[in-house]
PDB file of C-alpha atoms in Angstrom:
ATOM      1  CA  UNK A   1     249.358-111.362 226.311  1.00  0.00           C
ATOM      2  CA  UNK A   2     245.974-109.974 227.493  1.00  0.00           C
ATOM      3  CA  UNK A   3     244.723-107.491 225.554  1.00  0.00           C
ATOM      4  CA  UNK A   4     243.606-104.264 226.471  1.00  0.00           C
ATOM      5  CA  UNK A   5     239.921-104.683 225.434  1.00  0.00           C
ATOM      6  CA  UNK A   6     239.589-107.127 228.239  1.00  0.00           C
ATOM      7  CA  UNK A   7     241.029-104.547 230.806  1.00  0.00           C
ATOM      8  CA  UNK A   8     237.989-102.302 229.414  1.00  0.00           C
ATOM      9  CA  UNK A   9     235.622-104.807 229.777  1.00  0.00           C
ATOM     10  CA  UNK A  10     237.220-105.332 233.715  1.00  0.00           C
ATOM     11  CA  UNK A  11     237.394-102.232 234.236  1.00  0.00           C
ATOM     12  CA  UNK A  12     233.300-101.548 233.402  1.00  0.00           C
ATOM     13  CA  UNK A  13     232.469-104.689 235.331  1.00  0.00           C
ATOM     14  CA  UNK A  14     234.106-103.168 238.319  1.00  0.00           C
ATOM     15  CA  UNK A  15     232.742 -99.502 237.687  1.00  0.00           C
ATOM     16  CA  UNK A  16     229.053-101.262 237.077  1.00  0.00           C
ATOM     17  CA  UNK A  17     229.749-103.312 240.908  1.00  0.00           C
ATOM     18  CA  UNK A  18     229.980 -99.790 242.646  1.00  0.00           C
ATOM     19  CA  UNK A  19     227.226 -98.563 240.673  1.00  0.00           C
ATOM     20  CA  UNK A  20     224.572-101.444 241.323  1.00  0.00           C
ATOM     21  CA  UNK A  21     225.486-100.200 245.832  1.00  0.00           C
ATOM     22  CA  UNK A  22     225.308 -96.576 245.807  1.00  0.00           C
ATOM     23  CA  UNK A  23     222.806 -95.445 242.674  1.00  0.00           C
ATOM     24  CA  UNK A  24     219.897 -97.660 244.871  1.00  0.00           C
ATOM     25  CA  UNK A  25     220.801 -96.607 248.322  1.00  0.00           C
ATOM     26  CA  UNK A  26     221.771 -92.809 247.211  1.00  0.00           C
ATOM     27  CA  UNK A  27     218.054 -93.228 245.511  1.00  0.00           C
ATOM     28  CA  UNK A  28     216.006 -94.609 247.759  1.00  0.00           C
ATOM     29  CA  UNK A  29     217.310 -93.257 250.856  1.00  0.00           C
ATOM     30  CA  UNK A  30     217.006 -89.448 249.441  1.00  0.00           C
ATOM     31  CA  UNK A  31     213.445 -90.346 248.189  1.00  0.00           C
ATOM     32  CA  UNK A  32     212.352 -92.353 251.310  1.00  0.00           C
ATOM     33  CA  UNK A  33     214.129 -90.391 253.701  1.00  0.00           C
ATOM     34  CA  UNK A  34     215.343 -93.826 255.158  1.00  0.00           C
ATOM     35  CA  UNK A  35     218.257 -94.519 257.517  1.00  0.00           C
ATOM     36  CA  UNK A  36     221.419 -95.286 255.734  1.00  0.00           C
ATOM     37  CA  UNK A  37     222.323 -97.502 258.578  1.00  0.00           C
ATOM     38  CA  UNK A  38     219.536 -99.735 257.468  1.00  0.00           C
ATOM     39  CA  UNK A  39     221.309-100.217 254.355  1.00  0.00           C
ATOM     40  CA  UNK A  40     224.751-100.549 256.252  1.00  0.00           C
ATOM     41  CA  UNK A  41     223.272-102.879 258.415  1.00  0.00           C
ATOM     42  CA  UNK A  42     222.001-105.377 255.358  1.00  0.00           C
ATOM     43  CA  UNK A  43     225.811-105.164 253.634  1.00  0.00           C
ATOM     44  CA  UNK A  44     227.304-106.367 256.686  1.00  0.00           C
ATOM     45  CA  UNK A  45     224.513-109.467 257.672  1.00  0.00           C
ATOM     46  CA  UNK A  46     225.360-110.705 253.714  1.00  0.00           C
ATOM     47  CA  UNK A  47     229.418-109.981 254.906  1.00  0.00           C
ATOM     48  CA  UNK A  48     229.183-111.885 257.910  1.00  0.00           C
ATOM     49  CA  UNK A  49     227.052-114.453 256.844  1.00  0.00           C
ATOM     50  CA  UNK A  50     227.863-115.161 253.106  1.00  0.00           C
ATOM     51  CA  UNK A  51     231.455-114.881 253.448  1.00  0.00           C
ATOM     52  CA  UNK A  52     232.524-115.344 256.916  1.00  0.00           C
ATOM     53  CA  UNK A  53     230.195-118.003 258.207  1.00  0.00           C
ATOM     54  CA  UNK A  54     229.246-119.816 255.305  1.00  0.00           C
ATOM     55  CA  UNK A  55     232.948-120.449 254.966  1.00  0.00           C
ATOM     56  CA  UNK A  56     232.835-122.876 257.622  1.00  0.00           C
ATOM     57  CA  UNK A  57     231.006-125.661 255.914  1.00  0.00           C
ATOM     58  CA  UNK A  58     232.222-124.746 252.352  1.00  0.00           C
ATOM     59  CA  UNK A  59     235.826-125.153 254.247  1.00  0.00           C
ATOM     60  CA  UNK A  60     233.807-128.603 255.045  1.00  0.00           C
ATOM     61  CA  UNK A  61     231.914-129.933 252.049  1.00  0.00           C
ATOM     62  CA  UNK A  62     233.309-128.178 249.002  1.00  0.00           C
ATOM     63  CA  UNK A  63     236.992-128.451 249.873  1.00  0.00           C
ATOM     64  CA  UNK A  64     238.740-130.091 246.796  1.00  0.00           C
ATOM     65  CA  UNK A  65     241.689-130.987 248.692  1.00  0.00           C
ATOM     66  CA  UNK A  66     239.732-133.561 251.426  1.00  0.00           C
ATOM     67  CA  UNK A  67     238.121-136.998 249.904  1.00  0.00           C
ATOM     68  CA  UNK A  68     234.865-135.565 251.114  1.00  0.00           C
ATOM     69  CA  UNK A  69     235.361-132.287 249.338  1.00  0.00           C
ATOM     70  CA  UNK A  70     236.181-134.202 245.867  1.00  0.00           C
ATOM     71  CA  UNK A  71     232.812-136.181 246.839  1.00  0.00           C
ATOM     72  CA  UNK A  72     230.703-133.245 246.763  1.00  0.00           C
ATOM     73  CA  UNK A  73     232.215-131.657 244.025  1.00  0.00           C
ATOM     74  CA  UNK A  74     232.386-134.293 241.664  1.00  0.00           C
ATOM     75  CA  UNK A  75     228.678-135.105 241.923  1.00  0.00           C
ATOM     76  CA  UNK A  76     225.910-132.554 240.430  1.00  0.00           C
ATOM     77  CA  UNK A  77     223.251-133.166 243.232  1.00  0.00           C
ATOM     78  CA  UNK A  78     225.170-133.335 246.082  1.00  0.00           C
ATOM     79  CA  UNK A  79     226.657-130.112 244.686  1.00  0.00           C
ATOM     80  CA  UNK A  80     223.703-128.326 243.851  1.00  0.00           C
ATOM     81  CA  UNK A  81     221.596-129.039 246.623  1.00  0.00           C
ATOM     82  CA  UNK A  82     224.300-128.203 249.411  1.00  0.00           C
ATOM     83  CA  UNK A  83     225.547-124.735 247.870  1.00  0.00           C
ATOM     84  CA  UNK A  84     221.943-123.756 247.094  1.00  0.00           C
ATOM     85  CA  UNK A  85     221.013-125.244 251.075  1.00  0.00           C
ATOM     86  CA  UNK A  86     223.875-123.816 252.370  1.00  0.00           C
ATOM     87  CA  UNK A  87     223.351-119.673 250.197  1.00  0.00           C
ATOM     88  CA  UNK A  88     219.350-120.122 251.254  1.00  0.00           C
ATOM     89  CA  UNK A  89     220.586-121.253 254.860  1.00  0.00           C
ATOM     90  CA  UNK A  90     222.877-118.259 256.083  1.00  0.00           C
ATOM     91  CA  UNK A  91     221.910-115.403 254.273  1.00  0.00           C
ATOM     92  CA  UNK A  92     218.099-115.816 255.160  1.00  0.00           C
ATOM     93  CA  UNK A  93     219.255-116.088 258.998  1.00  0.00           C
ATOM     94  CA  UNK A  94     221.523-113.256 258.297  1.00  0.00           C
ATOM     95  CA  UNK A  95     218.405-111.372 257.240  1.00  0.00           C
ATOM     96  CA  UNK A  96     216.216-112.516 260.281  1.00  0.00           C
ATOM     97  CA  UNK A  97     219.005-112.507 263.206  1.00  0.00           C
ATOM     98  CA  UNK A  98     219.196-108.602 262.052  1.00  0.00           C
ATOM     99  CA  UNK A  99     215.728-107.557 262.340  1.00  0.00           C
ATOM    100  CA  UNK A 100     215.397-109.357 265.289  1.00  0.00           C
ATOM    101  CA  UNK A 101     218.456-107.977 267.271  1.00  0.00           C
ATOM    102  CA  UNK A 102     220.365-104.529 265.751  1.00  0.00           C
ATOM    103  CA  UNK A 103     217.066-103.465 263.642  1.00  0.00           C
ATOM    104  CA  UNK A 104     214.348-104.686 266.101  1.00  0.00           C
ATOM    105  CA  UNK A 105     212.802-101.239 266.654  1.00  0.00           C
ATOM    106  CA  UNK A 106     212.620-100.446 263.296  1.00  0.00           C
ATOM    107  CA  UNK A 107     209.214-101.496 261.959  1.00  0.00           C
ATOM    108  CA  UNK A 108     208.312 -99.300 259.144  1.00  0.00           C
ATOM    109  CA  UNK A 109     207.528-101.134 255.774  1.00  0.00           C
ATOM    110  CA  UNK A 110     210.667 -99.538 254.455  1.00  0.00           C
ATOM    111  CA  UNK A 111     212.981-101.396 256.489  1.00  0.00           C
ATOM    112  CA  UNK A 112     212.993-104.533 254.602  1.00  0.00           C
ATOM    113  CA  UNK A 113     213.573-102.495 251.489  1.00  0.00           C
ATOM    114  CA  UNK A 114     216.380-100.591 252.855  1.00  0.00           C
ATOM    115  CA  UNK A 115     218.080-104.127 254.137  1.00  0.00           C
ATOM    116  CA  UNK A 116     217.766-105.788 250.996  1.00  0.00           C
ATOM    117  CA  UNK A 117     219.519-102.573 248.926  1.00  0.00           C
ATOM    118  CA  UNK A 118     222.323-102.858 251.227  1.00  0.00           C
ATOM    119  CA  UNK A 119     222.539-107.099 251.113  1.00  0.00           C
ATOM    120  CA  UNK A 120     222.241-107.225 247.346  1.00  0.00           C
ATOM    121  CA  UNK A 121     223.777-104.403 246.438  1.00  0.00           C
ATOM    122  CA  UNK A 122     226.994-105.577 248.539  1.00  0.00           C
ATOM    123  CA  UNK A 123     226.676-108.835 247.064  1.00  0.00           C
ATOM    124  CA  UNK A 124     227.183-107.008 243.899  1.00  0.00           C
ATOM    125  CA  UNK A 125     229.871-104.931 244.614  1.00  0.00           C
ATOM    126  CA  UNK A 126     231.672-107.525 246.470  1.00  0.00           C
ATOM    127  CA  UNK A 127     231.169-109.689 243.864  1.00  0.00           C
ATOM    128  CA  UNK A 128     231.554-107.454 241.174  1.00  0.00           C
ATOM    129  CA  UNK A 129     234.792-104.990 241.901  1.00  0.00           C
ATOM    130  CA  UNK A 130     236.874-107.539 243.878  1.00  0.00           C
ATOM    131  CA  UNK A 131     236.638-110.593 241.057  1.00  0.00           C
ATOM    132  CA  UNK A 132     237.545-107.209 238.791  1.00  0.00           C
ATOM    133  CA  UNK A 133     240.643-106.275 240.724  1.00  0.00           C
ATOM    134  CA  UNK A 134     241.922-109.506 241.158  1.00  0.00           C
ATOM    135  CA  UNK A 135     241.815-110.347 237.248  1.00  0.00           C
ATOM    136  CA  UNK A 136     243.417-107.306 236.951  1.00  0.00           C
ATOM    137  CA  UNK A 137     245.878-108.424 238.980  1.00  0.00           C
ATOM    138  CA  UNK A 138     246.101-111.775 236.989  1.00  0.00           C
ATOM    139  CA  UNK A 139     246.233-109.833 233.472  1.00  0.00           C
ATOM    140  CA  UNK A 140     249.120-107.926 235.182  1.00  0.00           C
ATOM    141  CA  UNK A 141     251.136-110.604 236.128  1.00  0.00           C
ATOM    142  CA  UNK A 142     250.339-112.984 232.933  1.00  0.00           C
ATOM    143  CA  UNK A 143     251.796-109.663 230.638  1.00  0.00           C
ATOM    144  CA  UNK A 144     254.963-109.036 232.722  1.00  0.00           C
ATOM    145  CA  UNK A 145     255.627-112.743 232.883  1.00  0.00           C
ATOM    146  CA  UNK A 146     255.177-113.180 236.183  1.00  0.00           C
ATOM    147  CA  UNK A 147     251.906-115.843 236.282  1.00  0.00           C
ATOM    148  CA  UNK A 148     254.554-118.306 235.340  1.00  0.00           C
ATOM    149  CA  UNK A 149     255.980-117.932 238.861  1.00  0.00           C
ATOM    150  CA  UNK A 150     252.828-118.265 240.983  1.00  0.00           C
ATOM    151  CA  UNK A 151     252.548-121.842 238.822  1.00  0.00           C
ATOM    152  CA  UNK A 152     255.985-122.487 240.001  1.00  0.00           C
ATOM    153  CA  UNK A 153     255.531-121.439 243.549  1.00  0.00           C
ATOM    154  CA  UNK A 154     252.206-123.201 243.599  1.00  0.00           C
ATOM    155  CA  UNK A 155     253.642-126.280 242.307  1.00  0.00           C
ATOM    156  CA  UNK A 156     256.827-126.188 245.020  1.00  0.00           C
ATOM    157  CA  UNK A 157     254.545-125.805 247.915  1.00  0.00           C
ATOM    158  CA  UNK A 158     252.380-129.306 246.841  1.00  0.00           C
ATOM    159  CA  UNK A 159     249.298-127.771 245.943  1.00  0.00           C
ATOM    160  CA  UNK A 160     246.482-129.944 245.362  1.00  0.00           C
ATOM    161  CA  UNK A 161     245.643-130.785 241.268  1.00  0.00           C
ATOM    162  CA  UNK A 162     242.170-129.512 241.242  1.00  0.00           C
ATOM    163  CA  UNK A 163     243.234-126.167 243.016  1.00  0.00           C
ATOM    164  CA  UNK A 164     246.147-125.680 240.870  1.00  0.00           C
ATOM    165  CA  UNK A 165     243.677-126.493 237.663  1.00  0.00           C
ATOM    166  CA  UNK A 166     241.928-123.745 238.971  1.00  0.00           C
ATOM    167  CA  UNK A 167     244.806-121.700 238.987  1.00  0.00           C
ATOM    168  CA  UNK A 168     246.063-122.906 235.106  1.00  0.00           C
ATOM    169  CA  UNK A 169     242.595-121.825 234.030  1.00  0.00           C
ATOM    170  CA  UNK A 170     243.061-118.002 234.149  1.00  0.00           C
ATOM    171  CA  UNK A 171     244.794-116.952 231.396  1.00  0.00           C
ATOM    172  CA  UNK A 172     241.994-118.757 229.381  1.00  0.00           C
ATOM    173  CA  UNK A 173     239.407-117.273 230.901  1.00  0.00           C
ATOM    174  CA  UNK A 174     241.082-114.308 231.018  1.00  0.00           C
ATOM    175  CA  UNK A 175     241.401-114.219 227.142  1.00  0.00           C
ATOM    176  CA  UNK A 176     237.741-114.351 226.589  1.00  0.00           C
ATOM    177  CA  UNK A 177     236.419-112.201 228.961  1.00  0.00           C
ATOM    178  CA  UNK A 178     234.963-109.624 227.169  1.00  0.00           C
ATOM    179  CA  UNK A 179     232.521-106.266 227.148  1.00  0.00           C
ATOM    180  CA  UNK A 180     229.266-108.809 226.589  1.00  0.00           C
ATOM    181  CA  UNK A 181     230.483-110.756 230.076  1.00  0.00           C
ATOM    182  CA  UNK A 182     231.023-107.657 231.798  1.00  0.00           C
ATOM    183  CA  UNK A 183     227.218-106.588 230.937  1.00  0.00           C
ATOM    184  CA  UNK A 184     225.916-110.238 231.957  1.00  0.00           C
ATOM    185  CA  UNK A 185     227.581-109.893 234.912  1.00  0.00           C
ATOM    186  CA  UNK A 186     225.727-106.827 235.539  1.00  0.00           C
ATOM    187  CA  UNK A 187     222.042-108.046 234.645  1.00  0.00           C
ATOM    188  CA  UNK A 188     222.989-110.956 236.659  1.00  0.00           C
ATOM    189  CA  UNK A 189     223.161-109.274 239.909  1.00  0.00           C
ATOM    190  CA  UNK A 190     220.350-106.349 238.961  1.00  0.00           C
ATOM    191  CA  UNK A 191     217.745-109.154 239.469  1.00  0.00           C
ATOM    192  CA  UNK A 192     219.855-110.656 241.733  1.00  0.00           C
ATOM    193  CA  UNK A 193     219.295-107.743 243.570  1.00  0.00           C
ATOM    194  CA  UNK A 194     215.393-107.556 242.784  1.00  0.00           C
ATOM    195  CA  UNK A 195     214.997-111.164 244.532  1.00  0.00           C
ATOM    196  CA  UNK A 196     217.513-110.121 247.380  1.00  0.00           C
ATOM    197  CA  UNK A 197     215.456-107.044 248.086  1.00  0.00           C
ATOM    198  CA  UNK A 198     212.188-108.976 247.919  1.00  0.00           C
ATOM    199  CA  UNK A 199     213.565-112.069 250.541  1.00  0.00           C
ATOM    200  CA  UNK A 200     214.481-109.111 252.323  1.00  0.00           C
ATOM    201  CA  UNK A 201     210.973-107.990 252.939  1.00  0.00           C
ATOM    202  CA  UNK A 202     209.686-111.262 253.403  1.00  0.00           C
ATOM    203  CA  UNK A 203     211.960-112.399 256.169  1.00  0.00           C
ATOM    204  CA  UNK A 204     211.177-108.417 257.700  1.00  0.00           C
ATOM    205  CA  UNK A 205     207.244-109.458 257.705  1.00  0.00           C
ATOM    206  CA  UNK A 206     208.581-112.910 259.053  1.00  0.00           C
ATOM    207  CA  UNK A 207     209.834-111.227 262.604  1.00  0.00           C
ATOM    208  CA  UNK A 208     207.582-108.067 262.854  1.00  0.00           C
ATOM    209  CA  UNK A 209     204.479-110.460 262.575  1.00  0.00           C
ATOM    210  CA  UNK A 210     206.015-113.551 263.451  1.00  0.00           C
ATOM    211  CA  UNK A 211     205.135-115.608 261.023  1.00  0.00           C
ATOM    212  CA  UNK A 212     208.468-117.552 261.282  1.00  0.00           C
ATOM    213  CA  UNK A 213     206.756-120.052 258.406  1.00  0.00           C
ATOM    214  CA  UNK A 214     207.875-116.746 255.869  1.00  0.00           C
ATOM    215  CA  UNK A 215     211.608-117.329 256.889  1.00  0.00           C
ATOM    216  CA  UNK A 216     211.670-121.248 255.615  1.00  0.00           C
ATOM    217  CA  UNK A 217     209.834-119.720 252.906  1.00  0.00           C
ATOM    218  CA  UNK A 218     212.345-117.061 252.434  1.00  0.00           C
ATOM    219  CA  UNK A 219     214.897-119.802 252.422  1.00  0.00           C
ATOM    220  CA  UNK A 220     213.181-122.323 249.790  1.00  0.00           C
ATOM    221  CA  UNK A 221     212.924-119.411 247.371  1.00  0.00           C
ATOM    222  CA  UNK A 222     216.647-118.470 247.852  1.00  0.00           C
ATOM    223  CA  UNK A 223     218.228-122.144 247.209  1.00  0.00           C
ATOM    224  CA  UNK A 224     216.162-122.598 244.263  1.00  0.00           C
ATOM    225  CA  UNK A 225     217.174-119.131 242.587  1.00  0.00           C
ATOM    226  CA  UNK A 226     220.648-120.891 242.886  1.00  0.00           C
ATOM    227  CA  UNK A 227     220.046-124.009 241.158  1.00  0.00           C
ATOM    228  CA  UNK A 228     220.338-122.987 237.740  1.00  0.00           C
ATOM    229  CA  UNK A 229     223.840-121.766 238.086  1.00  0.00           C
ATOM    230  CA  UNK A 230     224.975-124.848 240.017  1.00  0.00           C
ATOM    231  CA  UNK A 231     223.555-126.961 237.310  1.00  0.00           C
ATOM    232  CA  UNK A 232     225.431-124.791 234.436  1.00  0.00           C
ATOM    233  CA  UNK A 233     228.547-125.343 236.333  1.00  0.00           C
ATOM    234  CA  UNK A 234     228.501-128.600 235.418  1.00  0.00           C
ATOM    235  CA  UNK A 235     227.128-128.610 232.160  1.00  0.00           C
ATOM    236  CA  UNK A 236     223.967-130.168 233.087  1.00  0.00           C
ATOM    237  CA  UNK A 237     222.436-126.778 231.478  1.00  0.00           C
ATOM    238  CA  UNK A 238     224.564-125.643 228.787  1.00  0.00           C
ATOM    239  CA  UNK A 239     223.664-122.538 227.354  1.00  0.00           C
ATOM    240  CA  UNK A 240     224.479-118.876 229.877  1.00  0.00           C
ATOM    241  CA  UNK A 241     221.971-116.845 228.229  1.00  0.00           C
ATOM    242  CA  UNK A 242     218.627-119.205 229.052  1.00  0.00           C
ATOM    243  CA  UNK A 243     220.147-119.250 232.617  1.00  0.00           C
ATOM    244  CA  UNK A 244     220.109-115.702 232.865  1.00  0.00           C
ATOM    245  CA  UNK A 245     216.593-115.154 231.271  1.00  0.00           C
ATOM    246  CA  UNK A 246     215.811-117.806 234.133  1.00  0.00           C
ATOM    247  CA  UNK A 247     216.662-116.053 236.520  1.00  0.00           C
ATOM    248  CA  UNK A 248     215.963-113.146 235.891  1.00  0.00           C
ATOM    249  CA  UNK A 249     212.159-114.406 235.412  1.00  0.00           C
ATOM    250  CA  UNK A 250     212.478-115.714 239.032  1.00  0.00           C
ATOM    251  CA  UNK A 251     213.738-112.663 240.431  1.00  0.00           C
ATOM    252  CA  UNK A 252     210.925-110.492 238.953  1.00  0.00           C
ATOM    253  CA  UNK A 253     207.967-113.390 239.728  1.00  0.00           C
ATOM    254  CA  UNK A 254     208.402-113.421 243.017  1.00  0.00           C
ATOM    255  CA  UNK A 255     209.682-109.498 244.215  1.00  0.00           C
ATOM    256  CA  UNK A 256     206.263-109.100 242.076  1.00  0.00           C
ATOM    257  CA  UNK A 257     204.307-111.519 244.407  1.00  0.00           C
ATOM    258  CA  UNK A 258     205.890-110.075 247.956  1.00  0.00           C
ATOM    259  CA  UNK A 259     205.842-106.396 247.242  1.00  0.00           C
ATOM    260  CA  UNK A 260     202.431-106.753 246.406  1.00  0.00           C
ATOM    261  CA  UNK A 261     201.057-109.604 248.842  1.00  0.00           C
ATOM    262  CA  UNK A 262     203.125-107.938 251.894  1.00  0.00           C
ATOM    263  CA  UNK A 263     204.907-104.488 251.754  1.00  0.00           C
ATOM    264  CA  UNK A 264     202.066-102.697 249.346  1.00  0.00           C
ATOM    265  CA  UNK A 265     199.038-104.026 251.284  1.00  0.00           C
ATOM    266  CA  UNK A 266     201.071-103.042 254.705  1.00  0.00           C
ATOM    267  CA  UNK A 267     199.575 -99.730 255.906  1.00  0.00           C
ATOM    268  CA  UNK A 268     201.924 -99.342 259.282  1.00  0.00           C
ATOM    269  CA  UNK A 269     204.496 -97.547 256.510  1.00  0.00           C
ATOM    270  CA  UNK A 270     205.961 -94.068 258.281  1.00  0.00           C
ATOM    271  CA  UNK A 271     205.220 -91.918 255.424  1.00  0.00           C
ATOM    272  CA  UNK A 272     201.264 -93.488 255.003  1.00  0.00           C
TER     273      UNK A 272
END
């Protein structure tokens, strides 16, 4: 049985998700008088490309049920580097296909800002409220007795070992999920936010003064802020907490370095 103190701790993470979109766009778009579809427009590039298009080579190169999937997946560099290629890859042409086509006329200062609220913060909430619900679902099912089915169905239809692993390894996880996961969770993607909002900027400065070099830049600095993770995933790096402080050091180090190399020494701002 799962208790109900890790439905609490679900239930926060999922409440902190919608909190971590619409306190930062509700915020700055009141105080900056910004467009909201701005922010729109930057949950729906991360939508598009972190989930829809990215898809396609994870479908590819992380598939555990191909030879070339188990490959990739059973090695720690070929892992690392293509998830962290593949996250710098799409989202950082997410971010410069949309200032270059739907939010080309937009040039104020503000508009990289406003982008990178909406792609981070939809990260988060994506993330965040939809991992919630479906454990949810999974605590559900495990208390009424009906996880034991989904095994059995899984196992009649001849799914793959490592999926079905994957599968066996919820109640587990389930069981120690807890209100101190729910708030790492939520630091996690706060300064995953904080770098999102800063690539943001940087690829905006990369189009509106074509400097296209920013955009590889923008991409380097995005696959590396992955790496740690990767490499905890397999145990390479063992301890959570000196991940987090990691990257939440990264996050700060380089927002810090754009917002004050770029967007505070731009003076084309609207409201300048």
């Amino acid at each position: 049985m799962i208790p109900s103190s890790v439905f609490v701790a679900l239930v926060i993470m999922i409440i902190g998700g919608i909190a971590l979109l619409l306190i930062p766009t509700i915020c700055w778009v009141k105080t900056r008088h910004e467009k909201l579809t701005t922010v729109l427009v930057g949950a729906a590039t991360w939508f598009l490309f972190a989930i829809v298009l990215e898809a396609i080579p994870k479908a590819i190169f992380l598939n555990p049920a191909t030879s070339l999937g188990q490959t990739v997946m059973n090695s720690a560099v070929l892992f690392t580097v293509l998830g962290a290629a593949m996250a710098g890859i799409f989202e950082e042409t997410g971010r410069f296909v949309a200032y270059k086509t739907i939010l080309k006329k937009r040039t104020n200062k503000e508009t990289g800002i406003s982008h990178g609220i909406g792609h981070g913060g939809f990260e988060a909430f994506f993330l965040m409220v939809v991992t919630g619900i479906q454990y949810i679902a999974y605590a559900l099912m495990i208390n009424t007795g009906k996880f034991q089915e989904l095994i059995d169905q899984s196992l009649e239809q001849g799914m793959p070992e490592s999926m079905l692993a994957q599968i066996t390894s919820i109640p587990d996880a389930l069981m120690s999920f807890s209100l101190g996961n729910a708030g790492l969770a939520l630091l996690e993607r706060v300064f995953a936010i904080v770098l999102h909002v800063g690539l943001s900027v940087l690829v905006f400065y990369a189009v509106r003064d074509r400097k296209v070099w920013m955009y590889g830049l923008a991409i380097i600095i995005h696959a590396l802020f992955d790496v740690p993770a990767a490499l905890y995933q397999f145990g390479i790096i063992t301890n959570i907490i000196a991940v987090e402080i990691l990257l939440a050091v990264y996050a700060v180090v380089f927002f810090v370095i754009i917002y004050n190399v770029l967007y505070k020494n731009d003076g084309k701002s609207k409201l300048a």
